[in-house]
Short mmCIF file of C-alpha atoms in Angstrom, two decimals:
data_model
loop_
_atom_site.label_atom_id
_atom_site.label_comp_id
_atom_site.label_asym_id
_atom_site.label_seq_id
_atom_site.Cartn_x
_atom_site.Cartn_y
_atom_site.Cartn_z
CA MET A 1 -4.44 34.95 107.43
CA ILE A 2 -5.32 38.16 108.87
CA GLY A 3 -6.96 38.08 112.29
CA TRP A 4 -8.34 40.86 114.42
CA LEU A 5 -8.32 44.45 113.57
CA ASN A 6 -5.73 45.60 116.02
CA HIS A 7 -6.15 49.28 115.49
CA ILE A 8 -6.88 52.20 113.19
CA ALA A 9 -4.28 54.96 113.34
CA ILE A 10 -5.30 58.64 112.97
CA ALA A 11 -2.53 61.28 112.43
CA VAL A 12 -3.23 64.50 114.37
CA PRO A 13 -1.47 67.76 114.49
CA ASP A 14 -2.25 68.36 118.21
CA LEU A 15 -2.47 65.18 120.27
CA ALA A 16 -3.83 67.00 123.42
CA ALA A 17 -6.72 68.54 121.55
CA ALA A 18 -7.59 65.34 119.63
CA THR A 19 -7.45 63.34 122.87
CA ALA A 20 -9.86 65.87 124.47
CA LYS A 21 -12.37 65.34 121.63
CA TYR A 22 -12.34 61.62 121.96
CA ARG A 23 -12.53 61.76 125.75
CA ASP A 24 -14.97 64.65 126.21
CA LEU A 25 -17.05 64.74 123.02
CA LEU A 26 -17.21 60.93 122.28
CA GLY A 27 -16.95 59.84 125.96
CA ALA A 28 -14.13 57.33 125.04
CA MET A 29 -11.53 55.75 127.28
CA VAL A 30 -8.13 57.26 126.36
CA SER A 31 -4.76 56.54 127.68
CA GLU A 32 -1.99 58.93 128.79
CA PRO A 33 0.19 60.04 126.02
CA GLN A 34 3.28 57.83 125.30
CA ALA A 35 6.26 59.13 123.48
CA LEU A 36 7.93 56.56 121.25
CA PRO A 37 10.98 58.46 119.95
CA GLU A 38 12.31 55.44 118.02
CA HIS A 39 9.09 55.41 115.99
CA GLY A 40 8.79 59.21 115.62
CA VAL A 41 5.43 59.55 117.18
CA THR A 42 3.65 60.30 120.54
CA VAL A 43 0.52 58.08 120.83
CA VAL A 44 -2.73 58.06 122.76
CA PHE A 45 -4.71 54.75 122.74
CA VAL A 46 -8.51 55.09 122.61
CA ASP A 47 -9.96 51.86 123.91
CA THR A 48 -13.14 50.78 122.12
CA GLY A 49 -13.45 47.40 123.96
CA ASN A 50 -13.10 45.26 120.80
CA SER A 51 -10.21 47.20 119.24
CA LYS A 52 -8.60 50.60 119.48
CA VAL A 53 -8.00 53.91 117.75
CA GLU A 54 -4.43 55.17 117.98
CA LEU A 55 -3.97 58.98 117.79
CA LEU A 56 -0.51 59.85 116.58
CA GLU A 57 1.20 63.12 116.86
CA PRO A 58 4.74 63.58 115.12
CA LEU A 59 7.68 63.40 117.40
CA GLY A 60 11.19 64.48 116.31
CA ALA A 61 12.61 65.57 112.99
CA ASP A 62 12.05 62.32 111.04
CA SER A 63 8.52 61.38 112.00
CA PRO A 64 6.90 58.94 109.63
CA ILE A 65 3.78 60.94 109.71
CA ALA A 66 5.24 64.34 109.11
CA ARG A 67 4.54 64.26 105.38
CA PHE A 68 1.11 62.97 105.76
CA LEU A 69 0.34 65.93 108.04
CA ASP A 70 1.85 68.41 105.55
CA ASN A 71 -0.60 67.05 103.04
CA ASN A 72 -3.52 66.78 105.54
CA PRO A 73 -2.93 69.64 108.01
CA GLU A 74 -6.05 68.78 110.04
CA GLY A 75 -5.01 65.18 110.27
CA GLY A 76 -6.71 62.08 108.99
CA MET A 77 -6.87 58.24 108.97
CA HIS A 78 -3.35 57.10 108.33
CA HIS A 79 -3.32 53.26 108.51
CA ILE A 80 -5.12 50.17 109.72
CA CYS A 81 -3.48 47.28 111.45
CA PHE A 82 -4.44 43.61 111.30
CA GLU A 83 -3.04 40.88 113.46
CA VAL A 84 -1.27 37.80 111.96
CA ALA A 85 -0.04 34.73 113.74
CA ASP A 86 3.24 34.38 111.72
CA ILE A 87 4.57 37.61 110.07
CA HIS A 88 7.29 35.81 108.08
CA ALA A 89 4.74 33.40 106.66
CA ALA A 90 2.43 36.44 105.86
CA ALA A 91 5.32 38.38 104.14
CA ARG A 92 6.23 35.31 101.92
CA ARG A 93 2.64 34.79 100.96
CA LEU A 94 2.12 38.50 100.10
CA VAL A 95 5.32 38.85 98.14
CA SER A 96 4.81 35.68 96.17
CA ALA A 97 1.41 37.04 95.16
CA GLY A 98 2.97 40.34 93.96
CA ALA A 99 2.22 42.61 96.85
CA ARG A 100 4.93 45.13 97.90
CA ILE A 101 6.27 45.50 101.51
CA LEU A 102 7.41 48.93 102.30
CA GLY A 103 11.16 49.42 103.17
CA ASP A 104 13.51 46.55 102.71
CA GLY A 105 10.74 44.11 102.68
CA LEU A 106 11.55 42.57 106.12
CA PRO A 107 9.44 42.82 109.29
CA LYS A 108 10.57 45.29 111.89
CA ILE A 109 9.89 45.71 115.59
CA GLY A 110 6.71 47.96 115.68
CA ALA A 111 5.37 50.47 118.25
CA HIS A 112 3.87 47.70 120.38
CA GLY A 113 7.34 45.87 120.54
CA ARG A 114 6.09 43.17 118.06
CA PRO A 115 7.09 42.36 114.56
CA VAL A 116 5.31 44.39 111.96
CA LEU A 117 5.34 45.17 108.27
CA PHE A 118 3.58 47.72 106.03
CA LEU A 119 2.08 47.09 102.70
CA HIS A 120 2.24 49.46 99.77
CA PRO A 121 -1.13 51.46 99.81
CA LYS A 122 -1.12 51.29 95.92
CA ASP A 123 -1.64 47.54 96.22
CA PHE A 124 -4.72 47.91 98.68
CA ASN A 125 -6.94 50.69 97.27
CA GLY A 126 -5.04 53.53 98.76
CA THR A 127 -5.08 52.02 102.25
CA LEU A 128 -1.89 51.72 104.18
CA ILE A 129 -2.17 48.37 105.88
CA GLU A 130 0.10 47.30 108.81
CA LEU A 131 0.40 43.62 109.72
CA GLU A 132 1.41 42.85 113.37
CA GLU A 133 2.53 39.40 114.77
CA VAL A 134 0.45 38.69 117.72
CA THR A 135 1.36 35.15 118.67
CA GLU A 136 -1.01 34.82 121.61
CA ALA A 137 -4.04 35.62 119.42
CA MET B 1 -20.28 56.99 125.24
CA ILE B 2 -18.78 55.25 122.26
CA GLY B 3 -18.57 51.57 122.38
CA TRP B 4 -17.25 49.07 119.97
CA LEU B 5 -15.55 50.00 116.64
CA ASN B 6 -18.20 48.60 114.42
CA HIS B 7 -16.35 48.94 111.11
CA ILE B 8 -14.00 50.85 109.03
CA ALA B 9 -15.21 51.71 105.54
CA ILE B 10 -12.88 51.75 102.54
CA ALA B 11 -14.27 53.15 99.24
CA VAL B 12 -13.01 51.29 96.29
CA PRO B 13 -13.43 51.82 92.62
CA ASP B 14 -13.78 48.12 91.71
CA LEU B 15 -15.40 45.92 94.43
CA ALA B 16 -14.56 42.61 92.77
CA ALA B 17 -10.84 43.35 92.47
CA ALA B 18 -10.70 44.82 96.15
CA THR B 19 -12.50 41.81 97.39
CA ALA B 20 -10.13 39.49 95.78
CA LYS B 21 -7.23 41.22 97.36
CA TYR B 22 -8.67 40.88 100.84
CA ARG B 23 -9.59 37.23 100.21
CA ASP B 24 -6.74 36.04 98.32
CA LEU B 25 -3.70 38.09 99.32
CA LEU B 26 -4.84 38.72 103.01
CA GLY B 27 -6.60 35.51 103.43
CA ALA B 28 -9.63 37.21 104.99
CA MET B 29 -13.19 36.02 105.30
CA VAL B 30 -15.33 38.06 102.87
CA SER B 31 -19.08 38.23 102.24
CA GLU B 32 -20.90 38.17 98.98
CA PRO B 33 -21.47 41.68 97.59
CA GLN B 34 -24.75 43.40 98.78
CA ALA B 35 -26.27 46.04 96.77
CA LEU B 36 -27.86 48.84 98.97
CA PRO B 37 -29.46 51.15 96.38
CA GLU B 38 -30.97 53.32 99.06
CA HIS B 39 -27.57 54.15 100.34
CA GLY B 40 -25.93 54.38 97.00
CA VAL B 41 -23.30 51.65 97.54
CA THR B 42 -22.64 48.05 96.94
CA VAL B 43 -20.77 46.55 100.07
CA VAL B 44 -18.60 43.57 100.81
CA PHE B 45 -18.06 42.93 104.57
CA VAL B 46 -14.64 41.67 105.57
CA ASP B 47 -14.89 39.72 108.88
CA THR B 48 -11.92 40.29 111.18
CA GLY B 49 -13.37 38.47 114.14
CA ASN B 50 -13.56 41.44 116.57
CA SER B 51 -14.69 43.96 113.97
CA LYS B 52 -15.09 44.30 110.13
CA VAL B 53 -13.88 46.20 107.18
CA GLU B 54 -16.57 47.44 104.64
CA LEU B 55 -15.45 47.70 101.16
CA LEU B 56 -17.77 50.21 99.39
CA GLU B 57 -18.30 50.63 95.65
CA PRO B 58 -20.55 53.46 94.27
CA LEU B 59 -23.97 52.37 93.13
CA GLY B 60 -26.24 54.71 91.15
CA ALA B 61 -25.86 58.36 90.12
CA ASP B 62 -25.98 59.88 93.59
CA SER B 63 -23.64 57.69 95.53
CA PRO B 64 -22.32 59.42 98.73
CA ILE B 65 -18.88 58.06 97.92
CA ALA B 66 -18.70 59.26 94.33
CA ARG B 67 -16.95 62.57 95.00
CA PHE B 68 -14.58 60.82 97.46
CA LEU B 69 -13.44 58.50 94.58
CA ASP B 70 -13.10 61.49 92.24
CA ASN B 71 -10.54 62.86 94.63
CA ASN B 72 -9.03 59.50 95.39
CA PRO B 73 -9.31 57.39 92.17
CA GLU B 74 -7.63 54.31 93.82
CA GLY B 75 -9.88 54.39 96.82
CA GLY B 76 -9.01 54.99 100.39
CA MET B 77 -10.25 54.94 104.03
CA HIS B 78 -13.65 56.77 103.97
CA HIS B 79 -14.98 56.55 107.55
CA ILE B 80 -15.03 54.79 110.89
CA CYS B 81 -18.04 53.77 112.78
CA PHE B 82 -18.52 53.46 116.50
CA GLU B 83 -21.44 51.94 118.34
CA VAL B 84 -23.52 53.83 120.70
CA ALA B 85 -26.33 52.71 122.95
CA ASP B 86 -28.67 55.73 122.41
CA ILE B 87 -28.24 57.65 119.22
CA HIS B 88 -30.44 60.60 120.30
CA ALA B 89 -28.57 61.03 123.58
CA ALA B 90 -25.33 60.91 121.56
CA ALA B 91 -26.62 63.53 119.27
CA ARG B 92 -27.67 65.83 122.09
CA ARG B 93 -24.40 65.46 123.85
CA LEU B 94 -22.42 66.14 120.71
CA VAL B 95 -24.42 69.21 119.47
CA SER B 96 -24.36 70.73 122.97
CA ALA B 97 -20.58 70.50 123.01
CA GLY B 98 -20.39 72.19 119.61
CA ALA B 99 -19.91 69.31 117.32
CA ARG B 100 -21.64 69.20 113.94
CA ILE B 101 -23.74 66.44 112.75
CA LEU B 102 -23.89 66.24 108.90
CA GLY B 103 -27.21 66.74 107.03
CA ASP B 104 -30.16 67.91 109.02
CA GLY B 105 -28.67 66.89 112.37
CA LEU B 106 -31.14 63.95 112.84
CA PRO B 107 -30.28 60.32 112.95
CA LYS B 108 -31.13 58.38 109.83
CA ILE B 109 -31.55 54.60 109.10
CA GLY B 110 -28.18 53.36 108.09
CA ALA B 111 -26.87 50.57 105.87
CA HIS B 112 -27.27 48.03 108.61
CA GLY B 113 -30.98 49.02 109.16
CA ARG B 114 -30.09 50.84 112.44
CA PRO B 115 -30.17 54.52 113.37
CA VAL B 116 -26.87 56.37 112.42
CA LEU B 117 -25.43 59.94 112.15
CA PHE B 118 -22.17 61.27 110.78
CA LEU B 119 -20.05 63.78 112.43
CA HIS B 120 -18.41 66.65 110.47
CA PRO B 121 -14.78 65.48 109.73
CA LYS B 122 -13.39 69.03 110.47
CA ASP B 123 -14.43 68.46 114.12
CA PHE B 124 -12.43 65.20 114.32
CA ASN B 125 -9.11 65.70 112.77
CA GLY B 126 -10.15 64.96 109.18
CA THR B 127 -11.87 61.70 110.13
CA LEU B 128 -15.51 61.07 109.03
CA ILE B 129 -17.01 59.39 112.24
CA GLU B 130 -20.24 57.40 111.97
CA LEU B 131 -22.11 56.52 115.13
CA GLU B 132 -24.62 53.66 115.01
CA GLU B 133 -27.06 52.71 117.67
CA VAL B 134 -26.67 49.04 118.62
CA THR B 135 -29.05 48.54 121.51
CA GLU B 136 -28.03 44.92 122.18
CA ALA B 137 -24.43 45.84 122.55
#
C-alpha cells in the first residue's frame, strides 16, 4: 500500500538557523521559506534527490507543532510521510485493522495541497506517520 | 555535500510486532530480520522504493538503542541517514565548521558495511544524523 517516503519532517525553533545548518554544514539544496498559515507552519524543503526533509517552524497561535517544541525546545524529528495512491482506500484498510486516524478520521488537504491523514503514533511505535495521496506516483 | 536520504531508523521494543504493522497495516515490503551483533541491533528493512525505513530492536547487553528505548518505551524515530560520496571530506568540512562527530570523531564501518559517522544531535535541532559513504551513488 505505502509507496515512496515523501518526506521526513523536523520541527525547529529557528527556521533560519536550521536552514543555514543544512545548507552550509551539510551542503544540501534548500528552498526559500514558505509560510503556510492555514497549516500553522513555515516550511523549508531540503532536497535530497530521492526524497526530502521538511524543516518546520511554528506559525501563528495554534501551530500543530507548538506543543512538540514545548517538549523538545531544540527541535526534533516530528513525523514521516509515505505516499499512497488512494487515501480513502488506505483509511478504510487501516481503520478496519484497528489503527486510529487522528482528528475526525477523514482525510484533509495537507501542506502540499493533496489529501493527507495522520496515524496515531501509539499504533506505530511512537512514530507519527502521515499518508499523502499522490495519484501520479 | 549530502546526497540521498538513505534511511530513517526507528527504534522498536518488539521487532516482530513492528514488522507486522508495516507489512499488514501499511502494506509495505519488509525484509527478514537480520541480526547485527557487532552493532547491537536486529534490523528489518522496509523498502519504500525511493528509500527505506529501518526498524531496529536492541540486541545484546550494550545496544546503542537501549537507552533510547528506556526513555521511549514504545519506540520512536531514532536517526536519519544521508549518503555522502567521501566521508573523510565530509568529516573535515563538518569539524572545521564546528559540528561535533560522536565518538572519537573518526568514521567507522556501519551496519551496511560502509564507512559512517554520527553527528551530535544538539548541533542539528535534536536530530541524530548519520552520514554513510556510498561511492557508487
